[in-house]
XYZ file of C-alpha atoms in Angstrom:
398
model
C -23.983 -7.224 -7.379
C -25.309 -10.697 -8.092
C -29.028 -11.322 -7.460
C -30.269 -13.942 -5.020
C -33.693 -15.257 -5.029
C -36.044 -16.477 -2.411
C -39.510 -18.187 -2.752
C -42.331 -18.616 -0.410
C -45.944 -19.920 -0.926
C -49.343 -19.124 0.498
C -52.493 -20.922 0.236
C -56.311 -19.825 0.612
C -58.840 -20.578 3.094
C -60.329 -23.205 0.990
C -57.179 -25.455 0.779
C -58.067 -28.712 2.567
C -55.453 -28.099 5.273
C -56.235 -24.521 5.905
C -60.013 -25.652 6.063
C -58.965 -27.893 8.844
C -57.203 -25.007 10.729
C -60.176 -22.753 10.331
C -62.644 -25.531 11.855
C -60.140 -26.272 14.686
C -59.807 -22.507 15.473
C -63.561 -21.934 15.238
C -64.084 -24.636 17.712
C -61.464 -22.802 20.075
C -63.382 -19.593 19.584
C -66.681 -20.937 20.236
C -65.431 -22.635 23.644
C -63.469 -19.104 24.569
C -66.636 -17.131 23.796
C -68.985 -19.254 26.034
C -66.627 -20.308 28.815
C -67.453 -18.460 31.991
C -63.844 -19.019 33.214
C -61.672 -18.507 30.126
C -58.528 -18.489 32.256
C -59.173 -22.135 32.778
C -60.016 -23.038 29.195
C -58.069 -25.627 27.480
C -58.268 -26.645 24.033
C -56.341 -29.052 21.707
C -58.472 -29.536 18.601
C -57.576 -31.580 15.657
C -59.460 -31.666 12.244
C -59.486 -33.902 9.348
C -61.310 -33.101 6.203
C -62.112 -35.740 3.557
C -64.360 -36.019 0.676
C -66.793 -38.102 2.829
C -66.720 -36.759 6.258
C -65.444 -33.858 8.506
C -63.793 -35.539 11.857
C -62.959 -33.091 14.750
C -61.134 -34.797 17.795
C -58.897 -33.653 20.710
C -59.453 -32.509 24.284
C -60.896 -29.786 25.747
C -62.268 -28.545 29.388
C -65.424 -27.209 27.504
C -66.674 -25.691 30.734
C -68.858 -23.668 28.367
C -70.916 -26.979 28.082
C -71.356 -26.642 24.326
C -72.817 -30.113 23.090
C -71.667 -31.924 19.813
C -74.711 -30.619 18.281
C -73.426 -26.896 19.072
C -70.065 -27.779 17.844
C -71.465 -29.368 14.672
C -73.184 -26.084 14.044
C -70.087 -24.056 14.360
C -68.146 -26.286 12.026
C -70.782 -26.149 9.312
C -70.697 -22.215 9.564
C -67.021 -22.200 9.216
C -67.045 -24.469 6.043
C -69.959 -22.238 4.541
C -67.981 -18.909 5.324
C -65.033 -20.327 3.517
C -66.958 -20.869 0.516
C -67.970 -24.447 0.112
C -71.523 -23.750 -0.727
C -71.425 -24.044 -4.654
C -73.848 -26.259 -6.397
C -71.061 -27.714 -8.710
C -68.886 -28.803 -5.607
C -70.133 -31.871 -4.039
C -68.351 -31.107 -0.745
C -71.024 -28.754 0.622
C -71.270 -27.102 4.092
C -74.911 -28.260 4.575
C -74.472 -32.014 3.677
C -71.119 -33.200 4.558
C -71.221 -35.662 7.458
C -69.540 -34.426 10.563
C -68.491 -36.301 13.455
C -67.106 -34.765 16.829
C -64.845 -36.701 19.005
C -63.819 -34.162 21.847
C -62.630 -35.641 25.079
C -60.854 -34.185 28.335
C -57.558 -32.936 28.753
C -55.112 -35.037 30.844
C -55.121 -34.062 34.472
C -51.495 -34.522 34.662
C -51.022 -32.021 32.017
C -53.631 -29.577 33.647
C -52.008 -29.860 36.758
C -48.607 -28.450 35.766
C -50.270 -25.704 33.676
C -52.638 -24.391 36.099
C -49.846 -24.655 39.102
C -46.609 -24.030 37.731
C -43.282 -25.386 38.965
C -42.475 -21.927 40.693
C -45.818 -22.010 42.486
C -45.378 -25.512 43.719
C -41.880 -24.421 45.070
C -43.318 -21.489 46.867
C -43.561 -18.427 44.534
C -46.682 -16.353 45.207
C -46.085 -14.016 42.447
C -49.166 -13.934 40.147
C -47.127 -14.229 36.873
C -45.488 -17.499 38.345
C -48.781 -19.267 38.742
C -49.371 -20.448 35.169
C -47.012 -23.069 33.746
C -46.032 -23.413 29.995
C -48.563 -25.838 28.250
C -45.832 -27.454 26.495
C -42.051 -27.905 26.185
C -40.284 -26.788 22.958
C -38.798 -23.742 21.302
C -40.478 -20.925 19.305
C -39.180 -18.318 17.122
C -40.265 -14.926 16.135
C -39.036 -12.674 13.223
C -39.131 -9.279 11.876
C -37.159 -7.413 8.989
C -37.449 -4.199 7.116
C -38.588 -5.787 3.715
C -42.100 -4.311 3.937
C -44.140 -1.980 5.827
C -45.469 -4.747 8.043
C -41.953 -5.805 8.669
C -42.368 -9.114 7.208
C -40.134 -10.959 4.624
C -41.359 -9.837 1.157
C -41.943 -13.292 -0.381
C -44.342 -14.590 2.143
C -46.198 -10.996 2.454
C -46.578 -11.075 -1.245
C -47.759 -14.560 -1.513
C -50.344 -13.943 1.202
C -51.576 -10.594 -0.516
C -52.028 -12.572 -3.642
C -53.885 -15.362 -1.996
C -56.186 -12.849 -0.297
C -56.689 -11.220 -3.843
C -57.506 -14.535 -5.045
C -60.415 -14.964 -2.548
C -61.596 -11.396 -3.011
C -62.095 -11.899 -6.528
C -64.059 -14.898 -6.053
C -66.138 -13.647 -3.256
C -66.983 -10.229 -4.942
C -68.199 -11.950 -8.321
C -65.318 -10.364 -10.231
C -64.148 -13.812 -11.231
C -67.129 -15.815 -10.262
C -65.858 -19.038 -11.999
C -63.270 -19.598 -9.207
C -63.755 -21.834 -6.353
C -62.359 -21.871 -2.866
C -59.270 -23.854 -3.146
C -56.103 -21.981 -4.223
C -52.440 -21.678 -3.862
C -49.886 -18.763 -4.569
C -45.947 -18.851 -4.794
C -43.774 -15.855 -5.124
C -40.062 -15.746 -6.027
C -38.345 -12.369 -5.019
C -34.986 -11.215 -6.322
C -32.716 -9.579 -3.753
C -29.769 -7.188 -4.186
C -27.856 -7.723 -1.048
C -30.805 -7.700 1.811
C -33.017 -5.386 -0.472
C -35.814 -6.836 -2.444
C -35.750 -5.252 -5.924
C -38.484 -7.202 -7.959
C -40.766 -10.172 -7.974
C -39.114 -12.492 -10.495
C -42.117 -14.896 -10.917
C -45.326 -15.855 -9.617
C -47.236 -19.170 -9.528
C -51.125 -19.145 -9.038
C -53.055 -22.527 -8.830
C -56.836 -22.040 -8.348
C -59.964 -24.374 -8.198
C -62.333 -23.192 -10.892
C -65.789 -24.079 -12.380
C -65.552 -26.464 -15.586
C -66.763 -23.721 -18.111
C -63.734 -21.304 -18.069
C -61.217 -21.363 -20.562
C -57.483 -21.716 -19.648
C -56.475 -18.514 -21.659
C -59.155 -16.519 -20.191
C -58.193 -17.575 -16.733
C -54.586 -16.573 -17.208
C -55.612 -13.112 -18.570
C -58.007 -12.561 -15.767
C -55.529 -13.732 -12.969
C -52.683 -11.432 -14.417
C -55.030 -8.524 -14.510
C -57.228 -8.906 -11.441
C -55.039 -10.645 -8.910
C -51.156 -10.375 -9.860
C -51.600 -6.661 -10.966
C -54.431 -6.045 -8.470
C -52.486 -5.888 -5.222
C -50.427 -3.019 -6.337
C -46.881 -4.007 -5.389
C -44.078 -1.901 -6.637
C -42.181 -4.970 -6.918
C -44.449 -6.391 -9.562
C -44.630 -5.331 -13.026
C -45.704 -6.320 -16.600
C -42.414 -8.144 -16.855
C -43.249 -10.418 -13.795
C -43.489 -14.002 -15.208
C -46.757 -15.456 -14.229
C -47.575 -19.347 -14.363
C -51.338 -20.528 -14.052
C -52.318 -23.934 -12.897
C -49.381 -25.665 -14.359
C -50.783 -29.132 -13.897
C -53.666 -28.429 -16.144
C -57.489 -28.055 -15.151
C -58.322 -27.765 -11.559
C -62.267 -28.268 -11.507
C -61.958 -30.977 -8.703
C -60.378 -29.247 -5.508
C -60.688 -28.692 -1.826
C -61.411 -32.018 -0.069
C -62.848 -33.693 -2.708
C -59.265 -33.696 -4.408
C -57.102 -34.073 -1.093
C -57.876 -34.736 2.444
C -56.567 -31.891 4.813
C -55.455 -31.858 8.377
C -54.907 -29.157 11.174
C -51.262 -28.081 11.261
C -49.724 -29.003 8.005
C -49.005 -25.545 6.894
C -46.743 -24.285 9.583
C -44.138 -22.367 7.090
C -47.153 -20.984 5.248
C -48.568 -19.764 8.718
C -45.247 -18.047 9.776
C -42.366 -16.465 7.715
C -42.511 -18.665 4.535
C -39.128 -20.263 5.317
C -37.389 -16.843 5.584
C -36.803 -17.521 9.423
C -36.421 -20.640 11.511
C -39.508 -22.422 13.092
C -39.685 -24.620 16.270
C -41.858 -27.095 14.648
C -45.174 -26.605 16.589
C -48.291 -25.736 14.622
C -50.966 -23.051 15.920
C -54.503 -23.765 15.029
C -56.788 -25.433 17.400
C -54.684 -24.681 20.494
C -55.508 -22.526 23.371
C -53.189 -19.729 24.387
C -51.589 -21.591 27.454
C -50.072 -23.774 24.534
C -46.893 -21.926 24.204
C -45.978 -23.327 20.776
C -48.585 -20.895 19.743
C -48.663 -18.102 22.005
C -44.956 -17.613 22.772
C -44.464 -17.657 18.853
C -47.060 -14.839 18.908
C -45.106 -12.976 21.567
C -41.738 -13.728 20.122
C -43.017 -11.895 16.833
C -44.138 -8.998 18.861
C -40.786 -8.647 20.577
C -38.860 -9.090 17.104
C -41.079 -6.382 15.522
C -40.655 -4.151 18.483
C -36.958 -4.401 18.142
C -36.853 -3.649 14.410
C -39.636 -0.816 14.686
C -37.365 0.915 17.461
C -34.385 0.761 14.944
C -32.411 -1.360 17.008
C -31.729 -3.720 14.185
C -32.696 -4.254 10.309
C -34.062 -7.846 11.061
C -34.267 -9.664 14.381
C -35.128 -13.193 15.163
C -36.204 -14.148 18.758
C -36.021 -17.783 19.998
C -37.558 -18.548 23.388
C -37.772 -22.151 24.865
C -40.139 -23.502 27.626
C -40.340 -26.696 29.858
C -43.859 -28.115 30.396
C -45.447 -26.847 33.642
C -42.641 -24.239 34.360
C -43.570 -20.340 34.016
C -40.028 -19.095 33.509
C -38.463 -19.848 30.162
C -36.004 -22.434 29.663
C -33.790 -19.806 27.441
C -34.281 -16.705 25.504
C -31.795 -16.009 22.428
C -31.578 -12.774 20.204
C -30.031 -12.685 16.805
C -29.899 -9.499 14.672
C -27.731 -11.077 11.841
C -25.226 -8.441 12.307
C -27.662 -5.642 11.670
C -27.905 -4.339 15.147
C -27.429 -0.596 15.685
C -26.262 -1.494 19.334
C -23.806 -3.991 20.744
C -25.593 -7.469 20.254
C -24.911 -8.606 23.714
C -26.506 -5.340 25.203
C -29.371 -5.982 22.593
C -29.998 -9.422 24.068
C -29.789 -8.207 27.565
C -32.368 -5.282 26.802
C -34.780 -7.908 25.336
C -34.534 -10.083 28.403
C -35.037 -7.079 30.898
C -37.687 -5.355 28.951
C -39.983 -8.215 28.085
C -41.554 -10.711 30.391
C -41.565 -14.123 28.612
C -43.579 -15.807 31.337
C -46.977 -17.202 29.823
C -49.259 -15.504 32.289
C -47.457 -12.235 31.575
C -47.716 -12.149 27.846
C -51.292 -13.724 27.881
C -52.319 -10.512 29.722
C -50.093 -8.220 27.722
C -51.577 -9.401 24.375
C -55.005 -9.979 25.746
C -54.934 -13.772 24.071
C -57.761 -15.375 26.044
C -60.237 -13.958 23.676
C -62.139 -15.511 20.630
C -59.711 -14.004 18.014
C -58.304 -16.954 16.409
C -60.512 -18.239 13.468
C -59.297 -15.216 11.474
C -55.723 -16.187 11.978
C -56.399 -19.730 10.468
C -55.744 -18.530 6.699
C -53.373 -15.899 5.067
C -50.889 -15.914 7.754
C -50.705 -15.213 11.494
C -48.116 -12.577 11.000
C -48.014 -9.245 9.013
C -51.872 -8.448 9.048
C -53.435 -5.666 11.114
C -55.777 -6.232 13.982
C -53.690 -8.816 15.840
C -52.278 -7.534 19.142
C -48.945 -9.227 18.281
C -48.420 -6.688 15.487
C -48.302 -3.658 17.561
C -45.355 -1.705 17.866
C -46.652 -0.083 21.092
C -43.373 -0.648 23.013
C -40.920 0.292 20.271
C -40.565 3.945 21.727
C -39.810 2.781 25.217
C -37.672 0.153 24.093
C -35.534 2.774 22.123
C -35.223 5.162 25.052
C -34.168 2.037 27.178
C -31.425 1.090 24.762
C -30.121 4.493 24.893
C -29.328 4.739 28.801
C -25.887 3.364 29.661
């Protein structure tokens, strides 16, 4: 059988765009943590990092009453945690100027979210009261490539980026700096991943390290360090193909919130609705509904109802009930595809208030999502397969 190849990339938290995501999500978490009424919390926070300044703008209710000074401390703490505290890197958490330009959310948008169209038309059901915070379509996906039910290329790219950070932070490769990228090409035989064909690692580093030493270290401690059976001594590794990478992070390139949407999701293996995640409170369904769609797809696959599953859900702003729900198992369903779609629509409640409660999304859990992928990682509620057993039972009924 002819092999086919698929490639995905990941980036570390020190990449300028990921730093922007982390700052936006740290602001969101700070407001959620302090807000006396998190149900009413609204945040849409955008960040730009540059060599000379960090600018944070957007809209928020900020009922927590956090001052610009409070938020500046949150922002600097996020930059420090990422790792920009090295003496040989000019962009430094303690000294980079920070400007906070957060305003209030539009009352027109807030009105439709706080009181959904269904409520204005007379519904008193508590799950019909919250309207979707935006229009658009969102996708969730799962397959059997990996234990995490994620496509192998993006899952391995994330694990390599994670390992790149680990060996920097623990001092094993102390010459590394926070900015880094990984890229993984996986060979498939049919729908089964059989090996990693080649890997690219680009990493910001101190000036004194030699290229050959870095290549040897990254092969031994990063490539072979993640322990994947798909990676072997024959796996081709390319390191810093553009040459030296002494100037990195925001010193080398500006960063913006929301510019790594494929890295954040499925590495291009599944479709994407176009909406970014970071800096948005959970009423923004381009974030939270994508999380719920992943939860649904993962439970379908975990229940044995399909080898792979993609869920599309669409919303109208200010309306609680979804515009549409679509289920695609790509010919791998173990039950009739029409029955599978009916089952998903009957079993799962796609109204925002319903899944915000089910996944407990009104909590300060978002800063951790901002690097190494929003999916395929333990500890997030949308990664649970707690409904798989009941879903399988429901599928067996006539």
